[in-house]
GROMACS .gro file of C-alpha atoms in nm:
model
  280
    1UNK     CA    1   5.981  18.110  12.473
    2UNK     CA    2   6.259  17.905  12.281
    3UNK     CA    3   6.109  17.632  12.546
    4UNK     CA    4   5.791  17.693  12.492
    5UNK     CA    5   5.829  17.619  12.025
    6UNK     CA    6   5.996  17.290  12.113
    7UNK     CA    7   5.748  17.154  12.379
    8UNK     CA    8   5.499  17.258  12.160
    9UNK     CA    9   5.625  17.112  11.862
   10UNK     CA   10   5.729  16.758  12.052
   11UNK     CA   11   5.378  16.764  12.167
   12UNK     CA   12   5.209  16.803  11.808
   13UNK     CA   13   5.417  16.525  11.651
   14UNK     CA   14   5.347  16.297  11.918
   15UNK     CA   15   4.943  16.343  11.859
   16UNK     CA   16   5.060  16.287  11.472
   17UNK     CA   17   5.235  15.963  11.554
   18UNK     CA   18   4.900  15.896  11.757
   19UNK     CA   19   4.704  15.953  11.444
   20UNK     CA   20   4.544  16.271  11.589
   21UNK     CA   21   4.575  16.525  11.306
   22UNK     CA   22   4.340  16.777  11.439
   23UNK     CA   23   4.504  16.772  11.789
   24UNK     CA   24   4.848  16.803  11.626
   25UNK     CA   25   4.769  17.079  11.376
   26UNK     CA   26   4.615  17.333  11.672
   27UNK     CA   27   4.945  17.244  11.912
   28UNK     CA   28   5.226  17.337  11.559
   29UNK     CA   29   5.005  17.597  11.455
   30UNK     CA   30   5.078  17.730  11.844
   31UNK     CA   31   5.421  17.664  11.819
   32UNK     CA   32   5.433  17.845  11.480
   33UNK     CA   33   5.308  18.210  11.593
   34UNK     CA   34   5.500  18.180  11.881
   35UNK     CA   35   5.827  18.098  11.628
   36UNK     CA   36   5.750  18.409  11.383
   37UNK     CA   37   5.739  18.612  11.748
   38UNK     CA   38   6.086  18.484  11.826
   39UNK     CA   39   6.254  18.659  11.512
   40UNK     CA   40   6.647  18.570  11.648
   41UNK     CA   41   6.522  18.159  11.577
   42UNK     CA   42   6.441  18.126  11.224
   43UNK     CA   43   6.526  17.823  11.232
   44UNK     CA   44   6.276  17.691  11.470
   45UNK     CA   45   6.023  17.861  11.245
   46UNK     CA   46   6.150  17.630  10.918
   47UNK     CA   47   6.153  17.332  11.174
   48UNK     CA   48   5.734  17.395  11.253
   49UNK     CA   49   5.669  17.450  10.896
   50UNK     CA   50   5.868  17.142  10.807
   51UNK     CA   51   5.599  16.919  11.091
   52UNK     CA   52   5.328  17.163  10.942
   53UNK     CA   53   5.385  17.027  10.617
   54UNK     CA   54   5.430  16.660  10.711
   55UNK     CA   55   5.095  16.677  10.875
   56UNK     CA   56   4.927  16.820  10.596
   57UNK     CA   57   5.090  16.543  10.348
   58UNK     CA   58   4.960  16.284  10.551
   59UNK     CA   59   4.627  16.429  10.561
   60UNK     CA   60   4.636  16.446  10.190
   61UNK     CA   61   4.651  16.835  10.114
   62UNK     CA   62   4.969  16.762   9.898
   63UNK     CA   63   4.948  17.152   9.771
   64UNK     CA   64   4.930  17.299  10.131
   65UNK     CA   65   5.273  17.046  10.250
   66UNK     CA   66   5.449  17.202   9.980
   67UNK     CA   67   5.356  17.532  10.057
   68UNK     CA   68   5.476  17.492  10.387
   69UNK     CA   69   5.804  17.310  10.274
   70UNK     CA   70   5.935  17.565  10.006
   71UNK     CA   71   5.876  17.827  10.307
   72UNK     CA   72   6.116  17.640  10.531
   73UNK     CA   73   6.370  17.554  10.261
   74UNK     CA   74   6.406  17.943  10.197
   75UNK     CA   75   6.431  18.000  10.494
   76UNK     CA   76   6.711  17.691  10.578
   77UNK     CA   77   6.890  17.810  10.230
   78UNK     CA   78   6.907  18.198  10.393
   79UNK     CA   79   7.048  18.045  10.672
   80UNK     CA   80   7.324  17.844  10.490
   81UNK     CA   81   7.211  17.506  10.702
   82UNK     CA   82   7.255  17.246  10.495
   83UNK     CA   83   7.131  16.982  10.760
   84UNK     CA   84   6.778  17.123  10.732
   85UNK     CA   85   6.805  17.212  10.347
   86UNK     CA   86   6.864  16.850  10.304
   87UNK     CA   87   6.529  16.703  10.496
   88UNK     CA   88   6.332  17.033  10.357
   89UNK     CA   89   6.420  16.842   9.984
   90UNK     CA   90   6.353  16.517  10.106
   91UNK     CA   91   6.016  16.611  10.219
   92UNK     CA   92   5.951  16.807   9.912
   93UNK     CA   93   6.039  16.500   9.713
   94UNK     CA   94   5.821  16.255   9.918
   95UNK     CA   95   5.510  16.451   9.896
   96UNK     CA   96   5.609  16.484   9.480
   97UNK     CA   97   5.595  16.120   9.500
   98UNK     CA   98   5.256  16.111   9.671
   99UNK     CA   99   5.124  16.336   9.401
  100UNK     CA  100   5.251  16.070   9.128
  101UNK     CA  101   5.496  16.355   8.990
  102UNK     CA  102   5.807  16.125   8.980
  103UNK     CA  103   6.005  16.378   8.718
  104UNK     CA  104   6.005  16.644   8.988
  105UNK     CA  105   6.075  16.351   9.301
  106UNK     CA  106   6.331  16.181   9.165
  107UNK     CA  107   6.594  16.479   9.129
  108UNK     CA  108   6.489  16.610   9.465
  109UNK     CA  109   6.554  16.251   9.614
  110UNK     CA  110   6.871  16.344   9.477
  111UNK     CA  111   6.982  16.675   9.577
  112UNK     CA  112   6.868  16.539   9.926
  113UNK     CA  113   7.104  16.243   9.951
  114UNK     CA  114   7.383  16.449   9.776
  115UNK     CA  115   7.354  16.755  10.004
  116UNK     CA  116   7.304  16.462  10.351
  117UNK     CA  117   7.612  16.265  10.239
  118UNK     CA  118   7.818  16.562  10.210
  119UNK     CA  119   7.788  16.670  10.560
  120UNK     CA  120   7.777  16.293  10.702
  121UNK     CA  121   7.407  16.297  10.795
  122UNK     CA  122   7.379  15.914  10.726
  123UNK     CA  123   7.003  15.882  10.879
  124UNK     CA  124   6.894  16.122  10.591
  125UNK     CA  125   7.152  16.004  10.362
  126UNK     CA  126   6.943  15.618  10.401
  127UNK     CA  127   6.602  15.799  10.366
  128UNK     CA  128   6.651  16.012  10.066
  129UNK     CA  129   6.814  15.659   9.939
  130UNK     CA  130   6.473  15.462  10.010
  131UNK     CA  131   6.252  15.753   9.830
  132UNK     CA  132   6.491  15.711   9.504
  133UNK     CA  133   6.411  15.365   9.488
  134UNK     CA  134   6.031  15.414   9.533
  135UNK     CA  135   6.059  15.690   9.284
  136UNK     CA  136   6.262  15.440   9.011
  137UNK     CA  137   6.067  15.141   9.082
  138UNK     CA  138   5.774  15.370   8.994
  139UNK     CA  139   5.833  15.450   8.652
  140UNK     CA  140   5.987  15.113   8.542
  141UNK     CA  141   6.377  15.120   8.642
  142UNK     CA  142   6.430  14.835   8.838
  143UNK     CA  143   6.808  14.835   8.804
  144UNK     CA  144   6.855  15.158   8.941
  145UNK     CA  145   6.555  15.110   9.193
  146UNK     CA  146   6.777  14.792   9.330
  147UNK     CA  147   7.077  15.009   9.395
  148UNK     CA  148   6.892  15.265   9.562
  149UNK     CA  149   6.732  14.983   9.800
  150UNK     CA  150   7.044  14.816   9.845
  151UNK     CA  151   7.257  15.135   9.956
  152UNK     CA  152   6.944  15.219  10.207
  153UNK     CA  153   6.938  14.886  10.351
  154UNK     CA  154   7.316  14.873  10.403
  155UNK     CA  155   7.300  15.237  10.583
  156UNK     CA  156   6.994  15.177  10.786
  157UNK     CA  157   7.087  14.849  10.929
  158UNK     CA  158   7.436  15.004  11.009
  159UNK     CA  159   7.259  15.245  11.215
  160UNK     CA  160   6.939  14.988  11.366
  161UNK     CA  161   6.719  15.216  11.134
  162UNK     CA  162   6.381  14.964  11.166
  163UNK     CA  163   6.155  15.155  10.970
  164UNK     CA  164   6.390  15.232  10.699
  165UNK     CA  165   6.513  14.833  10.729
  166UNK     CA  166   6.146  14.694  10.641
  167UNK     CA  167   6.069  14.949  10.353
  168UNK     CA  168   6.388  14.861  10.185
  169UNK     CA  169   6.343  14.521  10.185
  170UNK     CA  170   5.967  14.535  10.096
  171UNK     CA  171   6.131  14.758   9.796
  172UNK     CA  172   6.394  14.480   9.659
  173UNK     CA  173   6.123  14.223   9.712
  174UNK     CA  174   5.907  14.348   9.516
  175UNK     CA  175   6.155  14.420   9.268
  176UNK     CA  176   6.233  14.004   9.284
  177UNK     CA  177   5.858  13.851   9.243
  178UNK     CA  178   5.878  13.773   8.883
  179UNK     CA  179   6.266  13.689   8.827
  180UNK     CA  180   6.316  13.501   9.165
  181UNK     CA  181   5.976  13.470   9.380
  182UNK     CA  182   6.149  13.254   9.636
  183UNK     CA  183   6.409  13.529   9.687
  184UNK     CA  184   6.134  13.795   9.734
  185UNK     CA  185   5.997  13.513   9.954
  186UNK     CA  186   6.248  13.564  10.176
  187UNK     CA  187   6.299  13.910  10.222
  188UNK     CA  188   5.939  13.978  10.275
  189UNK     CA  189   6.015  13.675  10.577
  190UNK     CA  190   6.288  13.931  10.682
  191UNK     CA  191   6.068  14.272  10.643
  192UNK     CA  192   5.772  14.088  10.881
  193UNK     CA  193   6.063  14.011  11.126
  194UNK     CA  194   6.169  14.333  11.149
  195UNK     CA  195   5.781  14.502  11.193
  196UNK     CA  196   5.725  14.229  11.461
  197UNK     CA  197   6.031  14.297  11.657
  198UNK     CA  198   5.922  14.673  11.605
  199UNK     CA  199   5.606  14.638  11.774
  200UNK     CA  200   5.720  14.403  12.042
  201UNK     CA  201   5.938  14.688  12.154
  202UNK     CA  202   5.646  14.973  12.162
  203UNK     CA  203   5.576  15.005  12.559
  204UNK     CA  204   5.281  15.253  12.521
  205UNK     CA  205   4.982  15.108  12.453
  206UNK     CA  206   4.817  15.402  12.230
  207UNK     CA  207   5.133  15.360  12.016
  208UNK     CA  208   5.024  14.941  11.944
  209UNK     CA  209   4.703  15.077  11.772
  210UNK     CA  210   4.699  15.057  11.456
  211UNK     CA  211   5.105  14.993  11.454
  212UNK     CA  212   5.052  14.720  11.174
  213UNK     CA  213   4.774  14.918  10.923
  214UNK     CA  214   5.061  15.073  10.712
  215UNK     CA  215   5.195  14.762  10.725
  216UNK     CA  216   4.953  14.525  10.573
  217UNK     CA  217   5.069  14.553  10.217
  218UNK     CA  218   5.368  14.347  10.333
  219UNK     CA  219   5.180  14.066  10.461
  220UNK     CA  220   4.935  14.073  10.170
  221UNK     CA  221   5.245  14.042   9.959
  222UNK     CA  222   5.385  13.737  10.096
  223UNK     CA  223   5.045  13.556  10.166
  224UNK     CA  224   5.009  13.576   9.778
  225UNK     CA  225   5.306  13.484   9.656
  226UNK     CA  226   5.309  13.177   9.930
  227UNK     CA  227   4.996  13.055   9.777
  228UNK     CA  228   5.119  13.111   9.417
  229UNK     CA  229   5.406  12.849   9.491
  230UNK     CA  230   5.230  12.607   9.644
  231UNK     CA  231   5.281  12.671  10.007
  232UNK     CA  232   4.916  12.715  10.094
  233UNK     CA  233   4.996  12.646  10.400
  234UNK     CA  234   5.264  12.887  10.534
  235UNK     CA  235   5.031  13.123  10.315
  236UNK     CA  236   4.692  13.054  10.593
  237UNK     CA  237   4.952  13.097  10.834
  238UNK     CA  238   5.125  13.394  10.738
  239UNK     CA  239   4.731  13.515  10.669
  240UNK     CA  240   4.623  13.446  11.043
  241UNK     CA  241   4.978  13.574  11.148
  242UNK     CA  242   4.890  13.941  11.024
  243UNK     CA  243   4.465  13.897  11.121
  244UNK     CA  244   4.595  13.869  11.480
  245UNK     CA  245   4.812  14.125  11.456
  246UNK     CA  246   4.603  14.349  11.336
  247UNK     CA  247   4.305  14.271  11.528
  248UNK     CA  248   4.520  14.311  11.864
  249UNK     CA  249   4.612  14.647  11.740
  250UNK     CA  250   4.258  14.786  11.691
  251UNK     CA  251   4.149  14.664  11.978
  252UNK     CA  252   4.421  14.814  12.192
  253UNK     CA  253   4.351  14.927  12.467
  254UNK     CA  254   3.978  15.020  12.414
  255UNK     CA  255   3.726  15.021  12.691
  256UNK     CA  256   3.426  14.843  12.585
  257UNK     CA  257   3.063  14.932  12.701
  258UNK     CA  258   2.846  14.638  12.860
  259UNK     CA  259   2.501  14.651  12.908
  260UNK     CA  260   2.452  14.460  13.215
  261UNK     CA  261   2.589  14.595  13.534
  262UNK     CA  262   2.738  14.294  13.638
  263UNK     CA  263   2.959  14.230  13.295
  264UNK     CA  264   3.038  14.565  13.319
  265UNK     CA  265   3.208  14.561  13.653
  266UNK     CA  266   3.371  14.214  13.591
  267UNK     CA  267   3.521  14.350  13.266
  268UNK     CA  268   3.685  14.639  13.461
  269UNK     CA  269   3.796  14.418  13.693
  270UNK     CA  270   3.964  14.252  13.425
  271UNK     CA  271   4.133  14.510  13.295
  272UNK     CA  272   4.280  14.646  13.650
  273UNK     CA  273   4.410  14.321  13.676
  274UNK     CA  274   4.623  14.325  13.339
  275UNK     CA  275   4.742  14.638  13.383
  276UNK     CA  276   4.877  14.558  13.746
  277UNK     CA  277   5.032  14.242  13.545
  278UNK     CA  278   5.187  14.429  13.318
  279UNK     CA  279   5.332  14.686  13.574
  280UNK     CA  280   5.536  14.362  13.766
   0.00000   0.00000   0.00000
């Protein structure tokens, strides 16, 4: 059964990281009835109400995701864990900052990175760090938003953290475009570095779609402040740069439908033949 709540629960986070909500919803809900049946593993119930709520956040039903989170922090509290407690606060305090409630975020943000740097939990310790500095650059404290950024960065390269690398970065740059554009210049060079070496390393194809969507805002950022410098150039580039990125992405691995019989078959020849490329 124990086997059964984890396979389950891999499975519905991997349709969420495909961008299949519905498909991940019906496989946690699953894993959650099957948790509340195993009474001696609470904590595998908090853990499927903590991917519960982060599908539900996603999705936009910011009232349901904290629902779900408050449930799995009293359960993590009862069981004295404060691993979990720490990621149940950080998820409380995202989805606080989705909602535009930045009073409630920021001292959650806190309590998060507090609780994760006293037990050595650096990976959270570097997350709850990048949510401050959303939450500070959000209400107009740029100073403290910096330090935030800063710490994160320093953690999350330590550890190869990608994802965490990029957002802190896009965060100081866009604490730099009025003070010292060619600075934020630069580390919006470094955040697209870091995305493209992400997506270089994906190996499943279903994982390339749409890799680059979230993304955009990054490349939007730079393209304007290259043209607002004078470096129209660099700015078309960095433009077509992210178009083709983007456009490879969507197209993925789709199969398209030709009318004629003939295009049809050559087409799927086509594709055979990559993918027998790609295997040598």
């Amino acid at each position: 059964p124990l086997m059964q709540i984890v396979s389950l629960n891999t499975s519905g986070l991997i349709w969420w990281t495909l961008g299949d909500y519905p498909k991940a919803l019906n496989e946690l809900e699953k894993a959650l009835e099957k948790a509340r049946d195993l009474k001696v593993r609470k904590d595998e119930i908090a853990t499927t109400l903590n991917n519960l709520g982060l599908i539900h956040r996603e999705s936009g039903r910011y009232e349901e995701a904290l629902r779900l989170f408050d449930e799995a922090l009293e359960i993590d509290r009862d069981l004295k864990s404060r691993w979990a407690v720490a990621y149940d606060l950080r998820n409380k305090a995202l989805t606080m900052l989705k909602m535009g409630r930045m009073d409630l975020s920021i001292p959650l943000f806190s309590e998060a990175y507090e609780t994760a740097r006293s037990i050595g939990n650096r990976i959270n310790e570097a997350k709850a760090l990048l949510g401050l500095g959303e939450a500070h650059l959000s209400i107009g404290k740029p100073g403290a938003a910096e330090k935030a950024f800063n710490q994160a960065l320093a953690l999350a390269r330590s550890m190869s953290m990608s994802e965490t690398v990029w957002r802190a970065l896009f965060g100081l740059a866009r604490i730099r475009l009025a003070a010292d554009p060619e600075q934020a210049i630069n580390l919006l060079f470094q955040a697209v570095d870091v995305i493209e070496k992400m997506r270089a390393e994906i190996k499943i194809e279903g994982l390339k779609e749409g890799f680059i969507a979230d993304k955009l805002s990054v490349y939007e950022l730079l393209v304007m402040l290259l043209a607002d410098n004078g470096r129209e150039m660099a700015s078309f580039e960095t433009a077509e740069r992210s178009r083709a990125r983007n456009f490879i992405d969507l197209l993925g691995n789709q199969h398209l439908p030709l009318n004629r019989v003939v295009d049809q078959k050559r087409y799927d020849r086509e594709r055979q033949l990559r993918a027998q490329i790609e295997e040598h």
